[in-house]
XYZ file of C-alpha atoms in Angstrom:
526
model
C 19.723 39.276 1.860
C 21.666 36.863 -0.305
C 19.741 34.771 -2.304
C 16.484 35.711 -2.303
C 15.528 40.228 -2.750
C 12.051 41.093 -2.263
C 10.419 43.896 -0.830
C 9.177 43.805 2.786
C 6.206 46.223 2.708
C 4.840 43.447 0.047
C 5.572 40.756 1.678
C 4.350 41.741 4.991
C 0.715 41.305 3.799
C 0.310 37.647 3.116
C -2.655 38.419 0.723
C -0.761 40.169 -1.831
C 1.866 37.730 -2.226
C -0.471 34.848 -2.376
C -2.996 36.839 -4.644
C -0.344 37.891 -6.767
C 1.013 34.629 -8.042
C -2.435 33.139 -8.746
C -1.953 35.158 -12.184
C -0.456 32.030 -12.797
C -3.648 30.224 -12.543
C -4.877 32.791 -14.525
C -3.104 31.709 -17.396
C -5.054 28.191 -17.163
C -8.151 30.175 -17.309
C -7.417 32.293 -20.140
C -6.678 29.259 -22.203
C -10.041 27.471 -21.678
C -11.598 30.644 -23.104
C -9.417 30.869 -25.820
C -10.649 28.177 -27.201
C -14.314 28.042 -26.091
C -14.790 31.288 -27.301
C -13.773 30.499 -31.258
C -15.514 27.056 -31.470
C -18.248 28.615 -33.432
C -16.290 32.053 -35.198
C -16.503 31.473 -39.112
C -13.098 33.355 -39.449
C -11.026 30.798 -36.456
C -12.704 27.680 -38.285
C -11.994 29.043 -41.958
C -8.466 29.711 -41.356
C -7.855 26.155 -39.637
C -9.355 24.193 -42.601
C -13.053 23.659 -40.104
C -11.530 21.009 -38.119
C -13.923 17.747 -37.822
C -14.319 16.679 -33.746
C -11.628 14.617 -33.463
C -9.385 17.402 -35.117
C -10.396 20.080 -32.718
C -10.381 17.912 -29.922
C -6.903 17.486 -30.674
C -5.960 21.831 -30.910
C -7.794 21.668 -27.383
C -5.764 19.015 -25.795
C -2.443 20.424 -27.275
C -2.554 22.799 -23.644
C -3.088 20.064 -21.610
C -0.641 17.777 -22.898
C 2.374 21.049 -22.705
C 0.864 20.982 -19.592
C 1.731 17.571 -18.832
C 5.410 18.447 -19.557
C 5.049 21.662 -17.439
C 3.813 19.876 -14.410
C 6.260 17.214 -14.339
C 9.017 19.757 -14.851
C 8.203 21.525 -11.564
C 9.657 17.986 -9.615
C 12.777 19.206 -10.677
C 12.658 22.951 -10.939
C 11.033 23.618 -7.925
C 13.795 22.267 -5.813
C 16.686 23.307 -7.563
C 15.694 26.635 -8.945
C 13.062 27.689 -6.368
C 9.546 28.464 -6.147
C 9.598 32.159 -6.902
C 11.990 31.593 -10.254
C 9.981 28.932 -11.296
C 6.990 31.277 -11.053
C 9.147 34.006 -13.203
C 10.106 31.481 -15.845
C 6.250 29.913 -16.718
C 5.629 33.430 -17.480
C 7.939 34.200 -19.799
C 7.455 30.708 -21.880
C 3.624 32.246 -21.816
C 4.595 35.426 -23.463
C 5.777 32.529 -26.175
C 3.342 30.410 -26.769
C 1.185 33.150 -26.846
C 2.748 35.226 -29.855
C 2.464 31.857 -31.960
C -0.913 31.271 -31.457
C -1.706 34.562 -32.353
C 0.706 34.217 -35.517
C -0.756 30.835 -36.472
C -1.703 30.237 -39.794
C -2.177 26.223 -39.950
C -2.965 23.769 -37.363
C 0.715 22.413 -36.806
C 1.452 26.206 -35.492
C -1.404 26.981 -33.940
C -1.046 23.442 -31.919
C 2.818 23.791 -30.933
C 1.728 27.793 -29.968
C -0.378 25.780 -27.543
C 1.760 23.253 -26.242
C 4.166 25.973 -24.976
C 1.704 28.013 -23.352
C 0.625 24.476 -21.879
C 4.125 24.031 -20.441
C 3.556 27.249 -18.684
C 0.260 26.271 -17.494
C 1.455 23.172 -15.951
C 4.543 25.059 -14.492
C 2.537 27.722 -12.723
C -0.469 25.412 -11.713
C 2.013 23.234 -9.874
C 4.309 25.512 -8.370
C 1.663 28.250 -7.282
C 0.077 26.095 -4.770
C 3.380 25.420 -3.436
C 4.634 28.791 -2.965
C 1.080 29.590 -1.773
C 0.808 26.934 1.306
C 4.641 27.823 2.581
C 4.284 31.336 2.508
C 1.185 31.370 4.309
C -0.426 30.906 7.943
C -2.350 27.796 8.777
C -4.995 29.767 9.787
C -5.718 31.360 5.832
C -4.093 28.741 4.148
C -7.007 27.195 2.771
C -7.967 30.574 2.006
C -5.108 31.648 0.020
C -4.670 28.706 -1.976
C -8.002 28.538 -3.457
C -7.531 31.792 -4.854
C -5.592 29.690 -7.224
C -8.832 28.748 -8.564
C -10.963 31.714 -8.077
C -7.640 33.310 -10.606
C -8.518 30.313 -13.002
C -12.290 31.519 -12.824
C -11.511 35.142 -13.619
C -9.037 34.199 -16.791
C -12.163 32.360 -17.894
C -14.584 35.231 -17.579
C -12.147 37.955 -18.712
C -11.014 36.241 -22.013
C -14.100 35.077 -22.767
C -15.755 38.982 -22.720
C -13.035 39.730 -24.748
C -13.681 37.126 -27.096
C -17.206 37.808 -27.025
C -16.670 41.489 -28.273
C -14.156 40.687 -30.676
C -16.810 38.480 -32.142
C -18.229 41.672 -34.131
C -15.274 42.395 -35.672
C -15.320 40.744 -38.953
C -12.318 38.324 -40.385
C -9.284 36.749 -38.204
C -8.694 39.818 -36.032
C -11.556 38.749 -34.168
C -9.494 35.353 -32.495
C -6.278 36.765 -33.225
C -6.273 40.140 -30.862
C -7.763 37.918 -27.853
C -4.846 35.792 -28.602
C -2.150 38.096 -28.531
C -3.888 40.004 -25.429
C -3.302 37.371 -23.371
C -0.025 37.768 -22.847
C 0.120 40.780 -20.561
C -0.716 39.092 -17.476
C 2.060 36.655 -17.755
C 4.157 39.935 -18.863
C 3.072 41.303 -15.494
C 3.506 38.002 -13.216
C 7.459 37.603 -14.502
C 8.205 40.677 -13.668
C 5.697 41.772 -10.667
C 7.123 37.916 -8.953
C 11.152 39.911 -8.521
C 9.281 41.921 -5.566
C 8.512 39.093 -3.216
C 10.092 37.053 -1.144
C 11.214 33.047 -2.441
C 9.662 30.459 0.399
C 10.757 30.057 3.703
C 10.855 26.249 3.090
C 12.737 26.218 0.445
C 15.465 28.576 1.897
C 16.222 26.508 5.101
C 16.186 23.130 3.231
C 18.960 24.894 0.994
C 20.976 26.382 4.006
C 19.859 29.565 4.332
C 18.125 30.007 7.613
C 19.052 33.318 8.108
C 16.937 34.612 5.207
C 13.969 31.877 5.826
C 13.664 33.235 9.861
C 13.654 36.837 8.316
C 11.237 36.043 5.238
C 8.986 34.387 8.121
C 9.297 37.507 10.346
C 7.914 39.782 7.602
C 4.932 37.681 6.122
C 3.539 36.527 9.516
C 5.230 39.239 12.467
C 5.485 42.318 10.811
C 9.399 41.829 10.646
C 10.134 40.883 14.376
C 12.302 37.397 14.395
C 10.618 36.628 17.768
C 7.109 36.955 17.121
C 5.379 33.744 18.645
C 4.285 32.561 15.444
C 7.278 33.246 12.964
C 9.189 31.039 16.007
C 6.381 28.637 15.923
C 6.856 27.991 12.285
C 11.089 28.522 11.999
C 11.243 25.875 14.880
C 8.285 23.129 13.333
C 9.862 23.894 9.512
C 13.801 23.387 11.538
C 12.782 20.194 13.161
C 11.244 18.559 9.411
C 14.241 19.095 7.479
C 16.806 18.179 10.298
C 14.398 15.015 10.003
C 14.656 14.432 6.633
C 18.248 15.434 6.265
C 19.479 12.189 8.389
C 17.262 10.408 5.754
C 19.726 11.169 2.797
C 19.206 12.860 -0.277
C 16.392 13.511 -2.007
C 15.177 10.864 -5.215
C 11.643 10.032 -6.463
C 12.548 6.768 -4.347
C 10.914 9.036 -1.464
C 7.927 9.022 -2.572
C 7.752 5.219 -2.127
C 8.936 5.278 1.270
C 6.589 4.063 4.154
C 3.431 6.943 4.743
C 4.073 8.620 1.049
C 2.676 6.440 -1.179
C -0.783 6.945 0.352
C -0.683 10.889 0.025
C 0.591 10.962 -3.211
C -2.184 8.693 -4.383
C -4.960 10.623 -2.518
C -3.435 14.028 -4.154
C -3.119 12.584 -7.446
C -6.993 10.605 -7.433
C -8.404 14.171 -6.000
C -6.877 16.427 -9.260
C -7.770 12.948 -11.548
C -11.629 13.938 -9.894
C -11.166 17.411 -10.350
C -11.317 16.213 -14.128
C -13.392 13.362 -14.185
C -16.328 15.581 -12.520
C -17.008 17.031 -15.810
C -16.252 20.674 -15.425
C -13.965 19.980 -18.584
C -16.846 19.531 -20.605
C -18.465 22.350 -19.067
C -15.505 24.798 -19.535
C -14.255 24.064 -22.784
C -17.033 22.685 -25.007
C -20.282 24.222 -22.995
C -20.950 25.774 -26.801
C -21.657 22.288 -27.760
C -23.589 21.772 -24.515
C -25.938 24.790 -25.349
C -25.738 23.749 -28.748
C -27.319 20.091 -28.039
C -29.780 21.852 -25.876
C -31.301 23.752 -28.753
C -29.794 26.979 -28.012
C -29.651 28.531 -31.473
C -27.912 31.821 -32.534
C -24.354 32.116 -32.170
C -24.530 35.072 -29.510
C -27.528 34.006 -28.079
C -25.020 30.670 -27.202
C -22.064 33.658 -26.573
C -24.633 35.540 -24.003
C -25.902 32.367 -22.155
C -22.111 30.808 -21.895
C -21.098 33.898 -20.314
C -23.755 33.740 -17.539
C -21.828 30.670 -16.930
C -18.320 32.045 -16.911
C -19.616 34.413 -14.159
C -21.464 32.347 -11.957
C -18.178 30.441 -11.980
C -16.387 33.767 -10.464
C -19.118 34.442 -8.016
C -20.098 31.179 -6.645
C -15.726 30.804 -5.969
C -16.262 33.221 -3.334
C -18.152 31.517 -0.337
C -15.458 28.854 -0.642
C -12.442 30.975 -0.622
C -13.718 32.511 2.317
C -15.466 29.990 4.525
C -13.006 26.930 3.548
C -10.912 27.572 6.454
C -14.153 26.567 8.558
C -16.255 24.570 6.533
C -13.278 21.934 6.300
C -12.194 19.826 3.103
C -13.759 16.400 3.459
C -17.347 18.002 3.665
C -17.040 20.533 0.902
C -15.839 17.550 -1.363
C -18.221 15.071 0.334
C -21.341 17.414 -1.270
C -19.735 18.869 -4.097
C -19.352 15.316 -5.682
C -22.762 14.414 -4.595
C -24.272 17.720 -6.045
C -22.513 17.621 -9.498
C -23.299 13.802 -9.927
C -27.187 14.911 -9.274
C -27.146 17.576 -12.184
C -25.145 15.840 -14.505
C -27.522 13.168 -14.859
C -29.981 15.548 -14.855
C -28.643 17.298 -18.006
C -28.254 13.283 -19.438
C -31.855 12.323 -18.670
C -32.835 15.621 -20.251
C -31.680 15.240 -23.213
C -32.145 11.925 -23.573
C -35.993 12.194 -23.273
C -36.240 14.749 -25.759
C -33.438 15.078 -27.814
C -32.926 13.286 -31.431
C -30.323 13.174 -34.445
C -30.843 16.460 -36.281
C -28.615 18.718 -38.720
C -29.933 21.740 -37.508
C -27.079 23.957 -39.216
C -27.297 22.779 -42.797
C -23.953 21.733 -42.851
C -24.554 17.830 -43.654
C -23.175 16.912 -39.609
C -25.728 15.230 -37.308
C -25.950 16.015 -33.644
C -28.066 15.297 -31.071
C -30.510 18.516 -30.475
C -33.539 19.204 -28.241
C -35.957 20.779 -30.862
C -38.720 23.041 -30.600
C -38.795 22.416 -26.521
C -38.132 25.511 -24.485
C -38.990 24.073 -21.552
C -36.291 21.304 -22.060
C -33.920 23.739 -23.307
C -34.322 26.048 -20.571
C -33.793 23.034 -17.922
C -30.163 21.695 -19.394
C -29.271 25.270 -19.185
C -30.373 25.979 -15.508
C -28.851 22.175 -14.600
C -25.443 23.382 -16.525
C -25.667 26.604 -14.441
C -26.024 24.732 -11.318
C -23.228 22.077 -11.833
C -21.410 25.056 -12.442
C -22.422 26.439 -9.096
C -21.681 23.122 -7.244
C -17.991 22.604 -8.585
C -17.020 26.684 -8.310
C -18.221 26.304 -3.876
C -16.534 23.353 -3.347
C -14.202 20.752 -5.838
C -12.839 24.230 -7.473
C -10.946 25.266 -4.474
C -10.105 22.312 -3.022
C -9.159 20.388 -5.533
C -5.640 22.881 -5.519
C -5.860 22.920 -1.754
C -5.645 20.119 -0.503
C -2.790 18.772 -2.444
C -0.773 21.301 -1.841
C -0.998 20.494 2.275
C -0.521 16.784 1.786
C 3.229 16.050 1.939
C 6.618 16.747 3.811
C 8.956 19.374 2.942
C 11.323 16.580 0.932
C 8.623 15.470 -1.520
C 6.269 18.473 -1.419
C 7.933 19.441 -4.951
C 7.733 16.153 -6.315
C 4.429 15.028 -5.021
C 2.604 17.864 -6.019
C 3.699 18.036 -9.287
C 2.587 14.873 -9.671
C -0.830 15.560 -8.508
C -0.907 18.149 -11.268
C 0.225 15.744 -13.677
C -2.457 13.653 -13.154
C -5.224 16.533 -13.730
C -3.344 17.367 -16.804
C -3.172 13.911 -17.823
C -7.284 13.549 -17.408
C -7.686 16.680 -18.790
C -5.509 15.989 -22.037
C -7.807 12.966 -22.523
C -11.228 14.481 -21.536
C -10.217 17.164 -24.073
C -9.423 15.214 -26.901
C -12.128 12.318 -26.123
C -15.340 14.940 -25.580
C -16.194 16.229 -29.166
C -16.568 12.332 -30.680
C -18.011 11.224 -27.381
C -20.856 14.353 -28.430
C -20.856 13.529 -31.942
C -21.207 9.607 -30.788
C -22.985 8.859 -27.885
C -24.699 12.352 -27.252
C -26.225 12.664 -23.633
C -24.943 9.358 -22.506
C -21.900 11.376 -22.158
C -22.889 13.254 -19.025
C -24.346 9.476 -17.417
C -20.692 8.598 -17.581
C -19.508 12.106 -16.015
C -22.432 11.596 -13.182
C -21.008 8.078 -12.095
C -17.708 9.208 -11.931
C -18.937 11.457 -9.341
C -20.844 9.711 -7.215
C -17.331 7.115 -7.511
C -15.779 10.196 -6.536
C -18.376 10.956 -3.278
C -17.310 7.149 -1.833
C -13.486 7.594 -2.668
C -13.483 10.675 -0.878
C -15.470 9.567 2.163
C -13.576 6.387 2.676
C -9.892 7.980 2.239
C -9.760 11.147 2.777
C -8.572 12.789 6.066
C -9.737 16.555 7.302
C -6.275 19.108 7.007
C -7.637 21.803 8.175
C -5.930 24.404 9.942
C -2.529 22.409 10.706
C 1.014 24.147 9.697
C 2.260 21.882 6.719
C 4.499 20.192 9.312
C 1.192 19.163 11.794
C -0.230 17.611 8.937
C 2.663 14.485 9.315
C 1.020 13.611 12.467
C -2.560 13.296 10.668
C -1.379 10.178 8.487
C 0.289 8.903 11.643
C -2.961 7.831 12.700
C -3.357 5.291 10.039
C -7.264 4.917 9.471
C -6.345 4.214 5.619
C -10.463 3.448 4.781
C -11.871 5.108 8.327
C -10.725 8.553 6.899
C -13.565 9.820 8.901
C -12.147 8.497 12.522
C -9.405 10.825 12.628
C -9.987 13.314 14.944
C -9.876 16.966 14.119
C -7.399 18.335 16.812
C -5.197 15.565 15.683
C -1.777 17.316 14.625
C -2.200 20.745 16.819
C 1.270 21.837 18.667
C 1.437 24.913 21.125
C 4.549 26.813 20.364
C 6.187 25.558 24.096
C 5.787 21.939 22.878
C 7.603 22.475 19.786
C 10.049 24.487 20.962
C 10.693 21.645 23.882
C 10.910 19.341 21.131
C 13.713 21.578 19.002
C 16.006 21.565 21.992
C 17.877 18.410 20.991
C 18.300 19.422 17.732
C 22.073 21.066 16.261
C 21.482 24.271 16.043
C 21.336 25.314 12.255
C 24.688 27.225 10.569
C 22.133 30.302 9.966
C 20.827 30.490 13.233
C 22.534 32.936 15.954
C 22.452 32.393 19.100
C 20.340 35.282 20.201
C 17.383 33.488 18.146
C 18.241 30.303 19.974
C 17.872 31.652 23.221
C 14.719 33.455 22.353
C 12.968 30.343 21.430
C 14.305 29.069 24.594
C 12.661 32.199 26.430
C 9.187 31.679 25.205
C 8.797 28.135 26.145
């Protein structure tokens, strides 16, 4: 091997090499609890001067907008560095952000600590998927990507426990060790990432097709060149970048080009969703949720956020392993429908029995149910089950489907991009939640429920079904056209046998990495 060293045994178990790099969506998660988990610690708000809404909306959407940066770093880094040291790299800028966070002792440290690790974030949250749908089968795809999300759910959950028992330990140690904790899994990603292989993709589009045929033989035929699959793939990935090769160079002018700008909007509008949904809210501020609810006690609100966190793990599951069958279009069709029904819910709630209050003493009014457990209990069962709705179906796909949308040339670009955008939303949503709270109290989850149900008729107009088509099938899908008939295209549309694409490789020059042993072979088994 020249430019990529991994080790086989790894790599010939495709769920340990996708698993393993969803650490970097694990990062993502870690941060949301970070935060959520100190909004209400006397020591984190003493130390930072008690920032007013506006001021801590602004600490929380320092991550986002590093990763903002981060994201639209990985159109570059991804295909000139690779996949697998763009992977290594987010780590270590982690590692960081982290250990200035953890030494912050103002709010201009503690937001550049987070603007780092944010640049991280949106390094690994675009290049994961990536990396994730080229080293993979069609057949798990689906399967393996989400676990990009399921990662983001366990960060959550894991941070936030530690959080929560840090929260008896009196004075700054109690935000400061969770802090400083949470750089060991990036520790563990930079280094664990030298053991497996860089993508196949990425190889042959930079010339070396020796090394992508073999990294294909050992994640998909147990290390035999002519296994009917790994020749299936070599010959469909051969035939896309001879393609785009006779198209010139690659530029961001691509991504203009005739069929591209209609992925890259669809990719970008599904992460903008992904945002606009409202999980945001629910994530990062669900103490203030709780809090308007009339949940009172500071670890009774720690105890009943957690419930969340883990519902949020669990309810992941079902989609990681049935989104292979269920297809895209109809876990996003009721997913949008689902979380649009509870958030307005949650607004109509509180609306009917909420009102201005100070319940806390401290002078700040908020909008609180009062004295009405029944109400209480209701916002916290409809925040549960939005929870539930997003974690079975936009969770997941929302990383998915992106990451199957494009051609080998633009893949980098275009999902990056698509990241962007869900960083971009979620910069925003982040800074623009506490004042919306503090202003226009449970109207704030109307506005989240329409964007869903905008969401539900975006997604049912536009958006094609991409299940289980190679990356290279999924060119023949937006062949159809159907640009507002998403739902007419048919779902064998796409589907090769290995003999047809094979047939079809014939004409093409024969690749300065390829012998002619493996040439004949593919010749053999059509």
């Amino acid at each position: 091997m020249g430019f990529t060293t991994y080790n086989a045994k790894l790599a010939s178990n495709p769920y340990v090499v996708g698993s393993f790099a969803c650490i970097g969506g694990g990062l993502f998660g870690l941060d949301i609890s970070s935060m959520s988990g100190v909004l209400n610690n006397h020591s984190y708000l003493s130390t930072f001067n008690f920032p007013n809404p506006t001021a801590q909306g602004g600490i929380v959407a320092a991550m986002p907008a590093g990763s903002l940066v981060g994201a639209l770093a990985v159109t570059q880094l991804a295909d000139r560095i690779g996949r697998k040291k763009t992977i290594i790299l987010a780590g270590m800028i982690w590692v960081i952000g982290s250990i200035l966070q953890c030494a912050s002792v103002n709010r201009g440290m503690l937001v550049v600590g987070r603007i780092i690790s944010g640049i991280s974030v949106g390094l690994s949250s675009a290049v994961v998927p990536i990396y994730q749908s080229e080293i993979t089968a069609p057949a798990i795809r689906g399967r393996m990507v989400s676990l990009q999300q399921w990662s983001i759910t366990w960060g959550i959950l894991i941070q936030y426990f530690i959080q929560f028992g840090c929260s008896y330990i009196n004075g700054v140690a109690s935000f400061r060790i969770p802090w400083g904790l949470q750089m060991i899994p990036a520790i563990i990603l930079s280094v664990g990432m030298m053991w497996f292989p860089e993508s196949p993709r990425f190889l042959f589009d930079h010339g070396y097709e020796d090394e992508a045929l073999q990294v294909l033989a050992d994640l998909h035929g147990g290390g035999d060149i002519k296994n009917e699959l790994v020749v299936l793939e070599y010959e469909e990935i051969k035939q896309q970048v001879y393609f785009e090769r006779t198209e010139g160079a690659k530029s961001y002018m691509d991504l203009l080009k005739p069929g591209n700008p209609r992925r890259v909007m669809l990719g970008m509008s599904l992460q903008m969703w992904s945002q606009l949904c409202g999980m945001n809210i629910m994530m990062y501020y669900i103490i203030y949720v709780f809090e308007g609810a009339g949940l009172t006690g500071r670890r009774s609100n720690l105890i009943a956020d957690s419930v969340q966190y883990v519902l949020n793990v669990a309810m992941t599951v079902p989609a990681i392993i049935y989104i292979d069958k269920w297809g895209r279009r109809p876990m996003l069709l009721v997913g949008t429908l689902l979380m649009g029904f509870w958030m307005f819910l949650v607004g109509g709630i509180q609306g009917r029995f909420g009102n201005w209050a100070d319940p806390s003493g401290s002078g700040t009014q908020v909008w609180v149910i009062a004295d009405n457990q029944a109400a209480t209990k209701a916002v916290i069962v409809c925040s549960y089950l939005f929870v539930c709705s997003f974690a079975i179906t936009m969770g997941p796909v929302s990383w998915t489907y992106p990451a199957e949308l494009y051609s080998l040339k633009v893949r980098g670009k275009a999902v990056s991009l698509s990241t962007a955008s869900n960083w971009a939303f979620n910069t925003a949503l982040a800074f623009a939640v506490p004042p919306g709270l503090n202003t226009i109290a449970w109207k704030t989850y109307f506005i989240f429920g329409t964007f869903n149900f905008a969401a539900f008729l975006h997604i049912f107009f536009m958006y094609p079904e991409t299940v289980g088509r190679s990356l290279e099938e999924v060119e023949e899908i937006f062949k159809q056209g159907h640009v507002f008939t998403a739902w007419k295209i048919d779902k064998d549309v796409g589907k090769k046998t290995l003999a047809e694409v094979v047939e079809k490789s014939k004409d093409l020059p024969r690749g300065k990495g390829e012998s002619l042993d493996e040439k004949r072979s593919a010749e053999q088994v059509a």
